[in-house]
Structures are given as structure tokens and as C-alpha cells.
Amino acid sequence: MLINTDTTKMERYLTVSSAKIASKGIASVAARVINLAELAKDLSIFTMKEAGAEFRKEALLARLSLLRGCSESAREIEDMECWLRKQEI
């Protein structure tokens, strides 16, 4: 996932044969790549990190609600609750 990558540098590091590029009907490796920041101007690594943490939190809360009735899941519940408390700090 690329957020704000210098595609010129990226193209230097990715080595793909000219034949393979031509067989795909594209001009270059960079022609197949887009930075997400081009689609959403306010997007940054920081906002992606926050969104990922929020997604994980919501997923854990959903899993917790399913596990609360299972006594064999006590350790997993404890670990999730610990992680969620750390996120609130």
C-alpha cells in the first residue's frame, strides 16, 4: 500500500524486464501504481495508522462480544481487554 511514495525512485528499485512490461500493455512499472494520497489529499501515514488502530479496536470489540459467554476464552478476552485499555491512554 503506497500512501505518498516517490514513484521515480520506486521505478529505479523495481527491476522488471521490458518484455514483461510490454506484454502487459503498460508503459512502465510506475504506470500501474498510484499513491493513495492522490485520491485522498488529507491522507497520510499517520491517518492510516489511526484508522488501522480504530479498525482493530472495533474488530476486537466485536470478537469480545462473541467470546464473553465462553469460559475457555478467558485468556483471549483478558488479552483483548488489556490491548483496548492501552489504546485509551
Short mmCIF file of N, CA, C and O in Angstrom, two decimals:
data_model
loop_
_atom_site.label_atom_id
_atom_site.label_comp_id
_atom_site.label_asym_id
_atom_site.label_seq_id
_atom_site.Cartn_x
_atom_site.Cartn_y
_atom_site.Cartn_z
N MET A 1 0.86 -1.16 0.00
CA MET A 1 0.00 0.00 0.00
C MET A 1 0.91 1.23 0.00
O MET A 1 1.75 1.40 0.88
N LEU A 2 0.74 2.06 -0.98
CA LEU A 2 1.56 3.26 -1.10
C LEU A 2 0.70 4.48 -0.77
O LEU A 2 -0.39 4.65 -1.30
N ILE A 3 1.22 5.30 0.11
CA ILE A 3 0.47 6.49 0.51
C ILE A 3 1.01 7.72 -0.19
O ILE A 3 0.28 8.47 -0.80
N ASN A 4 2.33 7.92 -0.10
CA ASN A 4 2.93 9.09 -0.74
C ASN A 4 4.36 8.75 -1.14
O ASN A 4 5.31 9.32 -0.65
N THR A 5 4.50 7.81 -2.05
CA THR A 5 5.80 7.29 -2.47
C THR A 5 6.31 8.03 -3.70
O THR A 5 5.54 8.38 -4.59
N ASP A 6 7.60 8.23 -3.74
CA ASP A 6 8.25 8.81 -4.91
C ASP A 6 8.35 7.71 -5.96
O ASP A 6 9.20 6.82 -5.88
N THR A 7 7.46 7.72 -6.93
CA THR A 7 7.40 6.64 -7.92
C THR A 7 8.63 6.61 -8.82
O THR A 7 8.96 5.56 -9.38
N THR A 8 9.32 7.74 -8.96
CA THR A 8 10.56 7.76 -9.76
C THR A 8 11.61 6.88 -9.09
O THR A 8 12.26 6.07 -9.74
N LYS A 9 11.76 7.04 -7.78
CA LYS A 9 12.70 6.20 -7.03
C LYS A 9 12.24 4.75 -7.04
O LYS A 9 13.04 3.83 -7.19
N MET A 10 10.95 4.55 -6.87
CA MET A 10 10.41 3.20 -6.85
C MET A 10 10.74 2.46 -8.14
O MET A 10 11.15 1.31 -8.13
N GLU A 11 10.60 3.15 -9.25
CA GLU A 11 10.85 2.53 -10.55
C GLU A 11 12.32 2.12 -10.70
O GLU A 11 12.63 1.13 -11.33
N ARG A 12 13.22 2.88 -10.08
CA ARG A 12 14.64 2.54 -10.13
C ARG A 12 14.93 1.23 -9.39
O ARG A 12 15.80 0.48 -9.77
N TYR A 13 14.19 0.99 -8.30
CA TYR A 13 14.45 -0.17 -7.46
C TYR A 13 13.73 -1.44 -7.94
O TYR A 13 14.17 -2.54 -7.66
N LEU A 14 12.64 -1.28 -8.64
CA LEU A 14 11.90 -2.43 -9.15
C LEU A 14 12.43 -2.76 -10.53
O LEU A 14 12.32 -1.96 -11.45
N THR A 15 12.98 -3.92 -10.68
CA THR A 15 13.53 -4.31 -11.97
C THR A 15 12.63 -5.36 -12.62
O THR A 15 12.52 -6.48 -12.14
N VAL A 16 11.98 -4.95 -13.66
CA VAL A 16 11.10 -5.83 -14.42
C VAL A 16 11.57 -5.76 -15.87
O VAL A 16 11.87 -4.69 -16.40
N SER A 17 11.62 -6.89 -16.52
CA SER A 17 12.10 -6.91 -17.90
C SER A 17 11.17 -6.11 -18.80
O SER A 17 9.96 -6.06 -18.60
N SER A 18 11.76 -5.50 -19.81
CA SER A 18 10.99 -4.71 -20.77
C SER A 18 9.94 -5.56 -21.47
O SER A 18 8.84 -5.11 -21.77
N ALA A 19 10.29 -6.83 -21.73
CA ALA A 19 9.36 -7.74 -22.40
C ALA A 19 8.12 -7.97 -21.53
O ALA A 19 7.00 -8.00 -22.04
N LYS A 20 8.33 -8.15 -20.25
CA LYS A 20 7.19 -8.38 -19.36
C LYS A 20 6.30 -7.14 -19.29
O LYS A 20 5.07 -7.25 -19.33
N ILE A 21 6.90 -5.97 -19.19
CA ILE A 21 6.12 -4.73 -19.16
C ILE A 21 5.32 -4.59 -20.44
O ILE A 21 4.13 -4.29 -20.43
N ALA A 22 5.99 -4.83 -21.57
CA ALA A 22 5.32 -4.72 -22.87
C ALA A 22 4.18 -5.73 -23.00
O ALA A 22 3.12 -5.42 -23.55
N SER A 23 4.37 -6.94 -22.45
CA SER A 23 3.33 -7.97 -22.56
C SER A 23 2.06 -7.60 -21.79
O SER A 23 0.98 -8.08 -22.08
N LYS A 24 2.21 -6.72 -20.80
CA LYS A 24 1.05 -6.27 -20.01
C LYS A 24 0.38 -5.05 -20.63
O LYS A 24 -0.65 -4.58 -20.16
N GLY A 25 1.01 -4.52 -21.68
CA GLY A 25 0.43 -3.36 -22.37
C GLY A 25 0.53 -2.08 -21.57
O GLY A 25 -0.32 -1.20 -21.68
N ILE A 26 1.60 -1.96 -20.77
CA ILE A 26 1.79 -0.74 -19.99
C ILE A 26 3.12 -0.10 -20.35
O ILE A 26 4.01 -0.75 -20.89
N ALA A 27 3.27 1.18 -20.03
CA ALA A 27 4.48 1.90 -20.37
C ALA A 27 5.61 1.67 -19.37
O ALA A 27 6.78 1.67 -19.74
N SER A 28 5.25 1.47 -18.09
CA SER A 28 6.27 1.32 -17.06
C SER A 28 5.65 0.72 -15.80
O SER A 28 4.43 0.60 -15.70
N VAL A 29 6.51 0.37 -14.85
CA VAL A 29 6.02 -0.12 -13.57
C VAL A 29 5.21 0.97 -12.89
O VAL A 29 4.13 0.72 -12.35
N ALA A 30 5.71 2.18 -12.93
CA ALA A 30 5.03 3.30 -12.27
C ALA A 30 3.64 3.56 -12.86
O ALA A 30 2.75 4.05 -12.16
N ALA A 31 3.43 3.18 -14.11
CA ALA A 31 2.12 3.37 -14.74
C ALA A 31 1.04 2.53 -14.07
O ALA A 31 -0.14 2.82 -14.18
N ARG A 32 1.44 1.47 -13.35
CA ARG A 32 0.48 0.59 -12.68
C ARG A 32 0.29 0.95 -11.21
O ARG A 32 -0.39 0.25 -10.49
N VAL A 33 0.94 2.02 -10.76
CA VAL A 33 0.94 2.38 -9.35
C VAL A 33 0.30 3.74 -9.14
O VAL A 33 0.47 4.64 -9.94
N ILE A 34 -0.43 3.85 -8.05
CA ILE A 34 -0.97 5.15 -7.66
C ILE A 34 -0.77 5.31 -6.16
O ILE A 34 -0.87 4.35 -5.40
N ASN A 35 -0.43 6.49 -5.76
CA ASN A 35 -0.34 6.82 -4.35
C ASN A 35 -1.74 7.13 -3.84
O ASN A 35 -2.49 7.87 -4.49
N LEU A 36 -2.09 6.57 -2.70
CA LEU A 36 -3.42 6.81 -2.14
C LEU A 36 -3.65 8.29 -1.84
O LEU A 36 -4.77 8.78 -1.92
N ALA A 37 -2.58 9.02 -1.54
CA ALA A 37 -2.69 10.45 -1.27
C ALA A 37 -3.18 11.23 -2.50
O ALA A 37 -3.72 12.33 -2.37
N GLU A 38 -3.01 10.65 -3.68
CA GLU A 38 -3.53 11.30 -4.89
C GLU A 38 -5.05 11.21 -4.94
O GLU A 38 -5.71 12.03 -5.56
N LEU A 39 -5.61 10.20 -4.29
CA LEU A 39 -7.06 10.01 -4.28
C LEU A 39 -7.72 10.71 -3.10
O LEU A 39 -8.88 11.10 -3.18
N ALA A 40 -6.97 10.83 -2.00
CA ALA A 40 -7.49 11.48 -0.79
C ALA A 40 -6.39 12.40 -0.28
O ALA A 40 -5.44 11.96 0.36
N LYS A 41 -6.51 13.67 -0.58
CA LYS A 41 -5.45 14.65 -0.30
C LYS A 41 -5.07 14.74 1.18
O LYS A 41 -3.93 15.03 1.51
N ASP A 42 -5.99 14.47 2.10
CA ASP A 42 -5.69 14.58 3.52
C ASP A 42 -5.12 13.29 4.12
O ASP A 42 -4.86 13.21 5.31
N LEU A 43 -4.88 12.30 3.29
CA LEU A 43 -4.38 11.01 3.75
C LEU A 43 -2.88 11.08 4.03
O LEU A 43 -2.12 11.68 3.28
N SER A 44 -2.47 10.48 5.13
CA SER A 44 -1.06 10.41 5.49
C SER A 44 -0.81 9.08 6.19
O SER A 44 -1.74 8.34 6.51
N ILE A 45 0.45 8.80 6.44
CA ILE A 45 0.79 7.58 7.17
C ILE A 45 0.14 7.63 8.55
O ILE A 45 -0.39 6.63 9.04
N PHE A 46 0.15 8.80 9.16
CA PHE A 46 -0.45 8.96 10.48
C PHE A 46 -1.95 8.66 10.47
O PHE A 46 -2.45 7.92 11.31
N THR A 47 -2.69 9.19 9.49
CA THR A 47 -4.13 8.94 9.44
C THR A 47 -4.42 7.47 9.13
O THR A 47 -5.39 6.91 9.63
N MET A 48 -3.57 6.83 8.32
CA MET A 48 -3.74 5.41 8.03
C MET A 48 -3.49 4.58 9.29
O MET A 48 -4.20 3.62 9.57
N LYS A 49 -2.46 4.97 10.07
CA LYS A 49 -2.16 4.27 11.31
C LYS A 49 -3.33 4.40 12.29
O LYS A 49 -3.74 3.41 12.91
N GLU A 50 -3.88 5.60 12.40
CA GLU A 50 -5.03 5.81 13.29
C GLU A 50 -6.23 4.97 12.83
O GLU A 50 -6.91 4.36 13.64
N ALA A 51 -6.49 4.96 11.53
CA ALA A 51 -7.61 4.20 11.00
C ALA A 51 -7.42 2.70 11.25
O ALA A 51 -8.37 2.00 11.59
N GLY A 52 -6.19 2.22 11.10
CA GLY A 52 -5.91 0.82 11.35
C GLY A 52 -6.13 0.45 12.81
O GLY A 52 -6.71 -0.59 13.12
N ALA A 53 -5.70 1.31 13.71
CA ALA A 53 -5.89 1.07 15.14
C ALA A 53 -7.38 1.09 15.49
O ALA A 53 -7.86 0.25 16.26
N GLU A 54 -8.12 2.01 14.89
CA GLU A 54 -9.56 2.09 15.14
C GLU A 54 -10.27 0.84 14.61
O GLU A 54 -11.16 0.28 15.27
N PHE A 55 -9.86 0.38 13.43
CA PHE A 55 -10.45 -0.82 12.86
C PHE A 55 -10.18 -2.03 13.76
O PHE A 55 -11.07 -2.82 14.03
N ARG A 56 -8.93 -2.15 14.22
CA ARG A 56 -8.58 -3.27 15.10
C ARG A 56 -9.40 -3.21 16.39
O ARG A 56 -9.88 -4.24 16.88
N LYS A 57 -9.55 -2.02 16.93
CA LYS A 57 -10.33 -1.86 18.16
C LYS A 57 -11.77 -2.32 17.95
O LYS A 57 -12.32 -3.07 18.76
N GLU A 58 -12.37 -1.90 16.85
CA GLU A 58 -13.76 -2.30 16.56
C GLU A 58 -13.86 -3.81 16.35
O GLU A 58 -14.82 -4.44 16.81
N ALA A 59 -12.87 -4.39 15.67
CA ALA A 59 -12.88 -5.84 15.44
C ALA A 59 -12.75 -6.60 16.77
O ALA A 59 -13.44 -7.60 16.99
N LEU A 60 -11.89 -6.10 17.65
CA LEU A 60 -11.72 -6.76 18.95
C LEU A 60 -12.99 -6.64 19.79
O LEU A 60 -13.38 -7.59 20.47
N LEU A 61 -13.62 -5.48 19.74
CA LEU A 61 -14.87 -5.31 20.49
C LEU A 61 -15.93 -6.28 20.00
O LEU A 61 -16.66 -6.87 20.80
N ALA A 62 -16.01 -6.46 18.69
CA ALA A 62 -16.98 -7.40 18.13
C ALA A 62 -16.64 -8.83 18.56
O ALA A 62 -17.53 -9.59 18.96
N ARG A 63 -15.36 -9.18 18.52
CA ARG A 63 -14.94 -10.52 18.94
C ARG A 63 -15.20 -10.73 20.43
O ARG A 63 -15.64 -11.79 20.84
N LEU A 64 -14.93 -9.71 21.22
CA LEU A 64 -15.19 -9.80 22.66
C LEU A 64 -16.64 -10.10 22.95
O LEU A 64 -16.96 -10.91 23.81
N SER A 65 -17.51 -9.42 22.23
CA SER A 65 -18.94 -9.65 22.47
C SER A 65 -19.34 -11.09 22.16
O SER A 65 -20.22 -11.65 22.80
N LEU A 66 -18.66 -11.72 21.20
CA LEU A 66 -18.94 -13.12 20.88
C LEU A 66 -18.34 -14.08 21.91
O LEU A 66 -18.90 -15.14 22.19
N LEU A 67 -17.19 -13.71 22.48
CA LEU A 67 -16.46 -14.61 23.37
C LEU A 67 -16.91 -14.55 24.83
O LEU A 67 -16.64 -15.48 25.59
N ARG A 68 -17.56 -13.50 25.22
CA ARG A 68 -17.87 -13.30 26.64
C ARG A 68 -18.61 -14.48 27.27
O ARG A 68 -18.45 -14.75 28.44
N GLY A 69 -19.39 -15.21 26.52
CA GLY A 69 -20.12 -16.34 27.07
C GLY A 69 -19.34 -17.64 27.12
O GLY A 69 -19.82 -18.64 27.62
N CYS A 70 -18.10 -17.66 26.63
CA CYS A 70 -17.30 -18.88 26.58
C CYS A 70 -16.22 -18.86 27.65
O CYS A 70 -15.29 -18.07 27.57
N SER A 71 -16.30 -19.77 28.62
CA SER A 71 -15.32 -19.79 29.71
C SER A 71 -13.92 -20.16 29.22
O SER A 71 -12.93 -19.71 29.77
N GLU A 72 -13.81 -20.96 28.14
CA GLU A 72 -12.49 -21.35 27.64
C GLU A 72 -11.77 -20.21 26.92
O GLU A 72 -10.62 -20.32 26.56
N SER A 73 -12.44 -19.10 26.72
CA SER A 73 -11.85 -17.95 26.02
C SER A 73 -11.37 -16.87 26.99
O SER A 73 -11.07 -15.77 26.57
N ALA A 74 -11.27 -17.17 28.26
CA ALA A 74 -10.92 -16.17 29.28
C ALA A 74 -9.59 -15.48 28.99
O ALA A 74 -9.49 -14.26 29.11
N ARG A 75 -8.55 -16.24 28.60
CA ARG A 75 -7.23 -15.65 28.34
C ARG A 75 -7.28 -14.71 27.14
O ARG A 75 -6.71 -13.63 27.15
N GLU A 76 -7.96 -15.11 26.10
CA GLU A 76 -8.08 -14.28 24.90
C GLU A 76 -8.82 -12.99 25.24
O GLU A 76 -8.45 -11.91 24.81
N ILE A 77 -9.88 -13.10 26.03
CA ILE A 77 -10.65 -11.92 26.44
C ILE A 77 -9.76 -10.98 27.25
O ILE A 77 -9.75 -9.78 27.03
N GLU A 78 -8.99 -11.55 28.17
CA GLU A 78 -8.10 -10.74 29.00
C GLU A 78 -7.08 -9.99 28.14
O GLU A 78 -6.83 -8.80 28.35
N ASP A 79 -6.48 -10.68 27.17
CA ASP A 79 -5.51 -10.05 26.27
C ASP A 79 -6.14 -8.92 25.47
O ASP A 79 -5.55 -7.85 25.31
N MET A 80 -7.33 -9.13 24.95
CA MET A 80 -8.03 -8.10 24.17
C MET A 80 -8.36 -6.90 25.04
O MET A 80 -8.18 -5.75 24.61
N GLU A 81 -8.86 -7.15 26.23
CA GLU A 81 -9.21 -6.05 27.12
C GLU A 81 -7.98 -5.23 27.50
O GLU A 81 -8.04 -4.01 27.58
N CYS A 82 -6.85 -5.91 27.71
CA CYS A 82 -5.60 -5.23 28.02
C CYS A 82 -5.20 -4.32 26.86
O CYS A 82 -4.84 -3.16 27.06
N TRP A 83 -5.26 -4.83 25.63
CA TRP A 83 -4.91 -4.03 24.45
C TRP A 83 -5.84 -2.83 24.33
O TRP A 83 -5.40 -1.71 24.06
N LEU A 84 -7.13 -3.05 24.54
CA LEU A 84 -8.09 -1.96 24.42
C LEU A 84 -7.84 -0.88 25.48
O LEU A 84 -7.94 0.31 25.18
N ARG A 85 -7.48 -1.28 26.71
CA ARG A 85 -7.17 -0.28 27.74
C ARG A 85 -5.98 0.56 27.34
O ARG A 85 -5.95 1.77 27.56
N LYS A 86 -4.96 -0.05 26.75
CA LYS A 86 -3.77 0.68 26.32
C LYS A 86 -4.12 1.70 25.24
O LYS A 86 -3.50 2.76 25.15
N GLN A 87 -5.11 1.41 24.40
CA GLN A 87 -5.50 2.32 23.33
C GLN A 87 -6.18 3.57 23.87
O GLN A 87 -6.20 4.60 23.22
N GLU A 88 -6.74 3.50 25.05
CA GLU A 88 -7.46 4.63 25.63
C GLU A 88 -6.53 5.60 26.31
O GLU A 88 -6.94 6.69 26.68
N ILE A 89 -5.27 5.23 26.50
CA ILE A 89 -4.31 6.10 27.20
C ILE A 89 -3.93 7.26 26.32
O ILE A 89 -3.84 7.22 25.17
#
